[in-house]
Amino acid sequence: MRILAIETSCDETSAAVVEKREDSVFVSVLSNIVASSMQMHAATGGIIPEQAAREQVRFILPTLTQALESAFPDNKESVQNILQNQIDAIAVTNGPGLIGSLLVGVETAKTLALVFNKPIIPVHHLLAHIYANFIADNNQKEPITFPFIGLIVSGGHTDLLYFSSHDTFSWLGGTRDDAAGEALDKIGRSMELAYPAGPEIDKRAQKVQKTDIRFKSPLLHENTYDFSFSGLKTEVGRYIQKIEDLNETVLNGISYATQKAVVDVLVSKTIKAAEDKQVATILVGGGVSANSSLRQQMSTKAEERGIKVYFPQPKYSTDNAAVIGTYAAYHQQPVPWSSIKAEPELYFD
Ligand code: KG4
Ligand code: ZN
């Protein structure tokens, strides 16, 4: 089964070709092209939805063309023929996300499905982040077994889920206010770091050997699977206001303490969920899953308890179409193209 996948839920325009073979438990990525308008948004310190969608209209066809051509480098046929002859189905993110951005991908996918007479599979963006772990890598991962706990940590969402099969899952908890990535980005903004600040906070934190700066890990000791990060943003903001010289050492220290507050609670609640539900596997996904401290701490704590943790390869942590195709490969349930709608508020109900 070969799938052409499209992802346009936020600022990225991405197209990928993935393949799920009967004899493999993982999905192979044949191509994964990601065009981003992030540089434009970095200049204004946040995403401007209207601008993102306008850029996506420009990017979508070249991105699709490149994804199809680079998936089959020896095939010299036209892209139309490649799509017609090599692709079995089309997958597209239908939510959640920015309405204008989602519409670009959804309407393009629907048109291709109709014109080329291909089945089309709508994909939930957040679930797809977890499925980044089902992409084959060179390290010959062991097959992933159910049940598992899924932690989604992205720019817009923080959610804990319990999966008993590919088709059955339940929502355990999520953020009451800001998402983990959103908190890092907003705190980064008050430190005058470039948007999105998560990767820079990660890099700065790695430089710190020792610091006295401490911030509270929100809801760490509360017996729920909920998260809350807006209080941390306020706490760090107040701390920054009192600092006269926001020099490199201080910025690095604040990065370290902020990251620690976020990572401690993410790790603690995810491990607690695995222990409470007596599962031996955790899958993490979403942009913040690229964070080095989260990877290291989650892996150490889980290993101590005999729990296996999977993190996506970093290039599949952030938004990309390969994960959308991968999710679709395990959920080959096409729907009539005319019934697919962009759903900005799609969640877990
Ligand atoms: O999943 P994603 O690409 O987009 C959404 O669906 O939201 O996540 C983007 C988020 C941003 O908040 C960004 O700051 C964060 O992921 N991020 C990181 C790292 N790389 C990306 N946060 C912490 N450490 C990183 N290395
Ligand atoms: Zn995402």
CSV table of C-alpha atoms and ligand atoms in Angstrom, one decimal:
chain,number,residue,atom,x,y,z
A,1,MET,CA,0.0,0.0,0.0
A,2,ARG,CA,1.5,3.3,-1.1
A,3,ILE,CA,-0.1,6.5,0.2
A,4,LEU,CA,0.4,10.1,-0.9
A,5,ALA,CA,-0.1,12.2,2.3
A,6,ILE,CA,-0.7,16.0,2.7
A,7,GLU,CA,-0.3,18.0,5.9
A,8,THR,CA,-1.1,21.8,6.1
A,9,SER,CA,-2.6,22.2,9.6
A,10,CYS,CA,-0.3,25.1,10.7
A,11,ASP,CA,2.5,26.9,8.9
A,12,GLU,CA,4.0,23.9,7.1
A,13,THR,CA,3.1,22.7,3.7
A,14,SER,CA,4.1,19.1,3.5
A,15,ALA,CA,3.6,16.2,1.1
A,16,ALA,CA,5.0,12.6,1.5
A,17,VAL,CA,4.8,9.2,-0.1
A,18,VAL,CA,4.9,6.3,2.4
A,19,GLU,CA,4.7,2.6,1.9
A,20,LYS,CA,3.3,-0.1,4.2
A,21,ARG,CA,4.3,-3.6,3.0
A,22,GLU,CA,2.5,-6.7,4.2
A,23,ASP,CA,5.8,-8.2,5.4
A,24,SER,CA,6.8,-5.2,7.5
A,25,VAL,CA,5.5,-4.0,10.9
A,26,PHE,CA,6.7,-0.4,10.2
A,27,VAL,CA,6.1,2.1,7.5
A,28,SER,CA,8.8,3.2,5.0
A,29,VAL,CA,9.0,6.8,4.0
A,30,LEU,CA,9.8,7.2,0.3
A,31,SER,CA,9.7,11.0,0.3
A,32,ASN,CA,8.8,13.7,2.8
A,33,ILE,CA,8.9,17.3,1.6
A,34,VAL,CA,8.3,20.1,4.1
A,35,ALA,CA,8.0,23.7,3.1
A,36,SER,CA,7.6,26.2,5.9
A,37,SER,CA,6.6,29.9,6.2
A,38,MET,CA,8.1,29.9,9.7
A,39,GLN,CA,10.8,32.5,8.8
A,40,MET,CA,8.1,34.9,7.9
A,41,HIS,CA,6.3,34.3,11.2
A,42,ALA,CA,9.6,34.4,13.2
A,43,ALA,CA,9.9,38.1,12.1
A,44,THR,CA,6.5,38.9,13.8
A,45,GLY,CA,7.0,36.5,16.8
A,46,GLY,CA,4.0,34.2,16.0
A,47,ILE,CA,2.0,32.7,13.2
A,48,ILE,CA,-0.3,34.9,11.2
A,49,PRO,CA,-3.0,32.5,10.0
A,50,GLU,CA,-4.0,34.5,6.9
A,51,GLN,CA,-0.4,34.7,5.8
A,52,ALA,CA,0.3,31.0,6.5
A,53,ALA,CA,-2.6,30.0,4.3
A,54,ARG,CA,-1.6,32.3,1.5
A,55,GLU,CA,1.9,30.8,1.5
A,56,GLN,CA,0.4,27.3,1.5
A,57,VAL,CA,-1.6,28.0,-1.7
A,58,ARG,CA,1.8,28.9,-3.3
A,59,PHE,CA,3.6,25.9,-1.9
A,60,ILE,CA,1.1,23.1,-2.2
A,61,LEU,CA,1.6,22.1,-5.9
A,62,PRO,CA,5.4,22.3,-6.0
A,63,THR,CA,5.6,20.4,-2.7
A,64,LEU,CA,3.3,17.6,-4.1
A,65,THR,CA,5.3,17.4,-7.3
A,66,GLN,CA,8.5,17.1,-5.5
A,67,ALA,CA,7.2,14.5,-3.1
A,68,LEU,CA,6.0,12.3,-6.0
A,69,GLU,CA,9.1,12.8,-8.1
A,70,SER,CA,11.6,12.2,-5.3
A,71,ALA,CA,9.7,9.1,-4.1
A,72,PHE,CA,10.4,7.4,-7.5
A,73,PRO,CA,13.7,8.9,-8.7
A,74,ASP,CA,14.0,6.4,-11.6
A,75,ASN,CA,10.5,6.9,-12.9
A,76,LYS,CA,10.7,9.4,-15.7
A,77,GLU,CA,6.9,9.5,-16.3
A,78,SER,CA,4.9,12.7,-15.7
A,79,VAL,CA,3.9,13.4,-12.1
A,80,GLN,CA,0.3,12.7,-13.1
A,81,ASN,CA,1.2,9.2,-14.3
A,82,ILE,CA,3.2,8.6,-11.2
A,83,LEU,CA,0.3,9.5,-9.0
A,84,GLN,CA,-2.1,7.4,-11.2
A,85,ASN,CA,0.1,4.3,-11.4
A,86,GLN,CA,2.1,4.2,-8.1
A,87,ILE,CA,-0.2,5.6,-5.5
A,88,ASP,CA,-3.0,3.5,-3.9
A,89,ALA,CA,-4.6,6.1,-1.6
A,90,ILE,CA,-4.5,9.8,-0.5
A,91,ALA,CA,-4.3,10.8,3.2
A,92,VAL,CA,-4.9,14.3,4.5
A,93,THR,CA,-4.9,16.1,7.8
A,94,ASN,CA,-8.5,17.3,8.4
A,95,GLY,CA,-7.9,18.8,11.9
A,96,PRO,CA,-7.2,20.2,14.3
A,97,GLY,CA,-5.5,23.3,13.0
A,98,LEU,CA,-5.9,26.7,11.4
A,99,ILE,CA,-9.0,26.8,9.2
A,100,GLY,CA,-7.4,28.5,6.2
A,101,SER,CA,-4.4,26.2,6.3
A,102,LEU,CA,-6.4,23.0,6.7
A,103,LEU,CA,-8.6,24.0,3.8
A,104,VAL,CA,-5.7,24.2,1.4
A,105,GLY,CA,-4.7,20.6,2.1
A,106,VAL,CA,-8.2,19.2,2.4
A,107,GLU,CA,-9.5,20.8,-0.8
A,108,THR,CA,-6.3,19.8,-2.7
A,109,ALA,CA,-6.6,16.2,-1.5
A,110,LYS,CA,-10.3,16.0,-2.4
A,111,THR,CA,-9.6,17.3,-5.9
A,112,LEU,CA,-6.8,14.7,-6.4
A,113,ALA,CA,-9.0,11.9,-5.0
A,114,LEU,CA,-11.8,12.8,-7.4
A,115,VAL,CA,-9.6,13.4,-10.5
A,116,PHE,CA,-7.4,10.3,-10.1
A,117,ASN,CA,-10.2,8.2,-8.6
A,118,LYS,CA,-8.2,7.3,-5.4
A,119,PRO,CA,-9.6,6.5,-2.0
A,120,ILE,CA,-9.1,9.3,0.5
A,121,ILE,CA,-8.4,8.9,4.3
A,122,PRO,CA,-8.9,11.8,6.6
A,123,VAL,CA,-6.3,11.9,9.4
A,124,HIS,CA,-6.4,13.4,13.0
A,125,HIS,CA,-3.2,15.5,13.2
A,126,LEU,CA,-2.6,14.8,16.9
A,127,LEU,CA,-3.0,11.0,16.6
A,128,ALA,CA,-0.6,11.1,13.7
A,129,HIS,CA,2.1,12.7,15.9
A,130,ILE,CA,2.0,9.4,18.0
A,131,TYR,CA,2.3,7.4,14.8
A,132,ALA,CA,5.6,9.0,14.0
A,133,ASN,CA,6.9,6.1,16.1
A,134,PHE,CA,5.6,3.6,13.5
A,135,ILE,CA,8.0,4.8,10.9
A,136,ALA,CA,10.9,2.4,10.2
A,137,ASP,CA,14.4,3.6,11.1
A,138,ASN,CA,17.8,2.2,10.7
A,139,ASN,CA,18.0,1.0,14.3
A,140,GLN,CA,15.7,-2.0,13.7
A,141,LYS,CA,13.2,-1.1,16.4
A,142,GLU,CA,11.3,-4.0,18.0
A,143,PRO,CA,7.6,-4.1,16.9
A,144,ILE,CA,5.4,-1.8,19.0
A,145,THR,CA,2.9,-3.8,21.1
A,146,PHE,CA,-0.5,-2.7,22.5
A,147,PRO,CA,-1.5,-1.4,25.0
A,148,PHE,CA,0.5,1.7,25.2
A,149,ILE,CA,0.4,5.2,26.7
A,150,GLY,CA,0.6,8.1,24.1
A,151,LEU,CA,1.9,11.5,25.1
A,152,ILE,CA,1.3,14.2,22.6
A,153,VAL,CA,3.3,17.4,23.2
A,154,SER,CA,3.0,19.9,20.4
A,155,GLY,CA,2.8,23.6,20.0
A,156,GLY,CA,-0.9,23.6,20.5
A,157,HIS,CA,-1.7,20.4,22.5
A,158,THR,CA,-0.6,18.4,25.5
A,159,ASP,CA,-2.5,15.2,25.9
A,160,LEU,CA,-2.2,11.7,27.5
A,161,LEU,CA,-4.0,8.8,25.8
A,162,TYR,CA,-4.4,5.1,26.5
A,163,PHE,CA,-4.3,3.0,23.3
A,164,SER,CA,-5.6,-0.6,23.5
A,165,SER,CA,-5.4,-1.1,19.7
A,166,HIS,CA,-5.0,0.9,16.5
A,167,ASP,CA,-8.7,1.7,16.6
A,168,THR,CA,-9.4,2.0,20.3
A,169,PHE,CA,-8.1,4.6,22.6
A,170,SER,CA,-9.2,6.7,25.5
A,171,TRP,CA,-8.2,10.2,26.6
A,172,LEU,CA,-6.7,10.4,30.1
A,173,GLY,CA,-6.0,14.1,30.4
A,174,GLY,CA,-4.6,17.2,28.9
A,175,THR,CA,-3.7,20.8,29.4
A,176,ARG,CA,-6.1,23.0,31.1
A,177,ASP,CA,-4.6,26.1,29.5
A,178,ASP,CA,-1.4,26.5,27.5
A,179,ALA,CA,0.2,23.5,25.8
A,180,ALA,CA,3.8,22.6,26.7
A,181,GLY,CA,5.2,24.0,23.4
A,182,GLU,CA,3.1,27.1,23.5
A,183,ALA,CA,4.4,27.8,27.0
A,184,LEU,CA,8.0,27.4,25.9
A,185,ASP,CA,7.3,29.7,22.9
A,186,LYS,CA,5.7,32.4,25.0
A,187,ILE,CA,8.4,32.2,27.7
A,188,GLY,CA,11.0,32.4,24.9
A,189,ARG,CA,9.2,35.5,23.6
A,190,SER,CA,9.6,37.2,27.0
A,191,MET,CA,13.3,36.3,26.8
A,192,GLU,CA,13.4,37.8,23.3
A,193,LEU,CA,14.3,34.5,21.7
A,194,ALA,CA,13.3,33.8,18.1
A,195,TYR,CA,9.9,32.1,17.4
A,196,PRO,CA,9.4,29.1,18.0
A,197,ALA,CA,11.6,29.2,21.1
A,198,GLY,CA,11.5,25.4,22.0
A,199,PRO,CA,14.6,24.4,20.1
A,200,GLU,CA,16.6,27.3,21.4
A,201,ILE,CA,15.5,26.8,25.0
A,202,ASP,CA,16.7,23.2,24.5
A,203,LYS,CA,20.1,24.3,23.2
A,204,ARG,CA,20.6,26.9,25.9
A,205,ALA,CA,19.6,24.5,28.7
A,206,GLN,CA,22.2,22.0,27.5
A,207,LYS,CA,25.0,24.6,28.2
A,208,VAL,CA,24.1,24.8,31.9
A,209,GLN,CA,26.1,22.9,34.4
A,210,LYS,CA,24.7,24.6,37.5
A,211,THR,CA,22.1,27.2,38.3
A,212,ASP,CA,20.1,28.4,41.3
A,213,ILE,CA,17.1,29.4,39.2
A,214,ARG,CA,14.1,27.2,40.0
A,215,PHE,CA,10.5,27.4,38.7
A,216,LYS,CA,7.6,25.4,39.9
A,217,SER,CA,6.4,22.3,37.9
A,218,PRO,CA,2.7,23.0,37.6
A,219,LEU,CA,0.3,20.3,38.9
A,220,LEU,CA,3.3,18.0,39.6
A,221,HIS,CA,1.8,16.6,42.8
A,222,GLU,CA,-1.9,16.7,41.8
A,223,ASN,CA,-3.4,13.3,41.3
A,224,THR,CA,-4.7,13.9,37.8
A,225,TYR,CA,-3.5,13.4,34.3
A,226,ASP,CA,-4.1,17.1,33.6
A,227,PHE,CA,-1.4,19.7,32.9
A,228,SER,CA,-1.3,23.5,33.2
A,229,PHE,CA,1.5,25.7,31.9
A,230,SER,CA,0.1,29.2,32.0
A,231,GLY,CA,1.2,29.7,35.6
A,232,LEU,CA,4.7,28.8,34.7
A,233,LYS,CA,4.6,31.5,32.0
A,234,THR,CA,3.5,34.1,34.6
A,235,GLU,CA,6.2,32.9,37.1
A,236,VAL,CA,9.0,33.1,34.6
A,237,GLY,CA,7.7,36.5,33.3
A,238,ARG,CA,7.8,38.0,36.8
A,239,TYR,CA,11.3,36.6,37.3
A,240,ILE,CA,12.5,38.2,34.1
A,241,GLN,CA,11.0,41.6,35.0
A,242,LYS,CA,13.2,41.7,38.1
A,243,ILE,CA,16.4,40.9,36.2
A,244,GLU,CA,18.4,44.0,35.3
A,245,ASP,CA,21.0,42.3,33.1
A,246,LEU,CA,19.5,39.6,31.0
A,247,ASN,CA,22.9,38.2,29.9
A,248,GLU,CA,23.7,34.9,28.3
A,249,THR,CA,24.3,33.1,31.6
A,250,VAL,CA,21.0,34.3,32.9
A,251,LEU,CA,19.1,33.4,29.7
A,252,ASN,CA,20.7,29.9,29.8
A,253,GLY,CA,19.7,29.5,33.4
A,254,ILE,CA,16.1,30.6,32.8
A,255,SER,CA,16.0,28.2,29.8
A,256,TYR,CA,17.2,25.3,32.0
A,257,ALA,CA,14.8,26.0,34.8
A,258,THR,CA,11.9,26.5,32.5
A,259,GLN,CA,12.6,23.3,30.6
A,260,LYS,CA,13.1,21.4,33.8
A,261,ALA,CA,9.7,22.5,35.2
A,262,VAL,CA,8.0,21.4,31.9
A,263,VAL,CA,9.9,18.1,31.5
A,264,ASP,CA,9.5,17.0,35.1
A,265,VAL,CA,5.7,17.2,35.0
A,266,LEU,CA,5.5,15.6,31.5
A,267,VAL,CA,7.7,12.7,32.6
A,268,SER,CA,6.1,12.2,36.0
A,269,LYS,CA,2.5,12.1,34.7
A,270,THR,CA,3.3,9.9,31.7
A,271,ILE,CA,5.1,7.3,33.9
A,272,LYS,CA,2.2,7.5,36.4
A,273,ALA,CA,-0.3,6.8,33.6
A,274,ALA,CA,1.8,3.8,32.5
A,275,GLU,CA,2.0,2.4,36.0
A,276,ASP,CA,-1.7,3.1,36.8
A,277,LYS,CA,-2.8,1.4,33.6
A,278,GLN,CA,-0.1,-1.3,34.0
A,279,VAL,CA,1.3,-0.9,30.5
A,280,ALA,CA,4.9,-1.5,29.6
A,281,THR,CA,5.1,0.8,26.5
A,282,ILE,CA,5.0,4.6,26.1
A,283,LEU,CA,5.0,6.5,22.7
A,284,VAL,CA,5.8,10.2,22.6
A,285,GLY,CA,5.1,12.5,19.7
A,286,GLY,CA,4.7,16.2,18.7
A,287,GLY,CA,7.2,19.0,18.3
A,288,VAL,CA,8.3,19.0,22.0
A,289,SER,CA,9.2,15.3,21.7
A,290,ALA,CA,12.4,16.6,19.9
A,291,ASN,CA,13.5,18.0,23.3
A,292,SER,CA,16.7,16.4,24.4
A,293,SER,CA,16.0,16.6,28.2
A,294,LEU,CA,12.5,15.1,27.7
A,295,ARG,CA,14.0,12.2,25.7
A,296,GLN,CA,16.7,11.5,28.2
A,297,GLN,CA,14.6,11.8,31.4
A,298,MET,CA,11.6,9.9,30.1
A,299,SER,CA,13.9,7.1,28.9
A,300,THR,CA,15.9,6.9,32.2
A,301,LYS,CA,12.8,6.9,34.4
A,302,ALA,CA,10.9,4.4,32.2
A,303,GLU,CA,13.9,2.0,31.9
A,304,GLU,CA,14.2,1.9,35.8
A,305,ARG,CA,10.6,0.6,35.8
A,306,GLY,CA,10.9,-1.8,32.9
A,307,ILE,CA,8.9,0.4,30.6
A,308,LYS,CA,9.9,0.8,27.0
A,309,VAL,CA,9.7,4.3,25.5
A,310,TYR,CA,9.6,5.2,21.9
A,311,PHE,CA,10.4,8.7,20.5
A,312,PRO,CA,10.2,9.6,16.9
A,313,GLN,CA,13.3,10.3,14.8
A,314,PRO,CA,13.7,14.1,15.4
A,315,LYS,CA,12.8,14.9,11.8
A,316,TYR,CA,9.4,13.3,12.3
A,317,SER,CA,8.7,15.0,15.7
A,318,THR,CA,7.5,18.3,14.2
A,319,ASP,CA,4.8,18.7,11.6
A,320,ASN,CA,5.3,16.7,8.4
A,321,ALA,CA,3.2,14.6,6.0
A,322,ALA,CA,5.1,11.3,6.5
A,323,VAL,CA,3.4,10.9,9.9
A,324,ILE,CA,0.0,11.6,8.3
A,325,GLY,CA,0.6,8.9,5.8
A,326,THR,CA,1.8,6.5,8.5
A,327,TYR,CA,-1.3,6.9,10.5
A,328,ALA,CA,-3.4,6.3,7.4
A,329,ALA,CA,-1.4,3.1,6.6
A,330,TYR,CA,-2.8,1.6,9.9
A,331,HIS,CA,-6.3,3.0,9.4
A,332,GLN,CA,-7.1,2.1,5.8
A,333,GLN,CA,-10.7,3.3,6.1
A,334,PRO,CA,-11.4,5.6,3.2
A,335,VAL,CA,-14.5,7.8,3.2
A,336,PRO,CA,-16.3,9.5,0.3
A,337,TRP,CA,-14.3,12.5,-0.7
A,338,SER,CA,-17.3,14.8,-0.5
A,339,SER,CA,-17.8,14.0,3.2
A,340,ILE,CA,-14.4,15.3,4.3
A,341,LYS,CA,-14.4,18.7,5.9
A,342,ALA,CA,-11.6,20.7,7.5
A,343,GLU,CA,-12.3,20.6,11.3
A,344,PRO,CA,-10.2,23.2,13.1
A,345,GLU,CA,-11.6,22.2,16.5
A,346,LEU,CA,-11.2,18.4,16.0
A,347,TYR,CA,-10.3,16.8,19.4
A,348,PHE,CA,-10.8,13.5,21.2
A,349,ASP,CA,-14.5,12.9,21.7
B,1,KG4,O1,4.1,19.5,16.6
B,1,KG4,P1,4.6,20.8,16.1
B,1,KG4,O2,5.6,20.8,15.0
B,1,KG4,O3,3.4,21.7,15.7
B,1,KG4,C1,2.2,21.7,16.3
B,1,KG4,O4,1.4,20.8,15.9
B,1,KG4,O5,1.9,22.5,17.2
B,1,KG4,O6,5.2,21.5,17.5
B,1,KG4,C2,5.8,22.7,17.5
B,1,KG4,C3,6.3,23.0,18.9
B,1,KG4,C4,6.7,24.4,19.1
B,1,KG4,O7,6.1,24.9,20.3
B,1,KG4,C5,8.2,24.3,19.3
B,1,KG4,O8,8.8,25.3,20.2
B,1,KG4,C6,8.3,22.9,19.9
B,1,KG4,O9,7.4,22.2,19.2
B,1,KG4,N1,9.7,22.3,19.8
B,1,KG4,C7,10.5,22.1,20.8
B,1,KG4,C8,11.7,21.5,20.3
B,1,KG4,N2,11.6,21.5,18.9
B,1,KG4,C9,10.3,22.0,18.6
B,1,KG4,N3,10.3,22.3,22.1
B,1,KG4,C10,11.3,21.9,22.9
B,1,KG4,N4,12.5,21.4,22.5
B,1,KG4,C11,12.7,21.2,21.2
B,1,KG4,N5,13.9,20.7,20.8
B,2,ZN,ZN,1.7,19.1,15.1
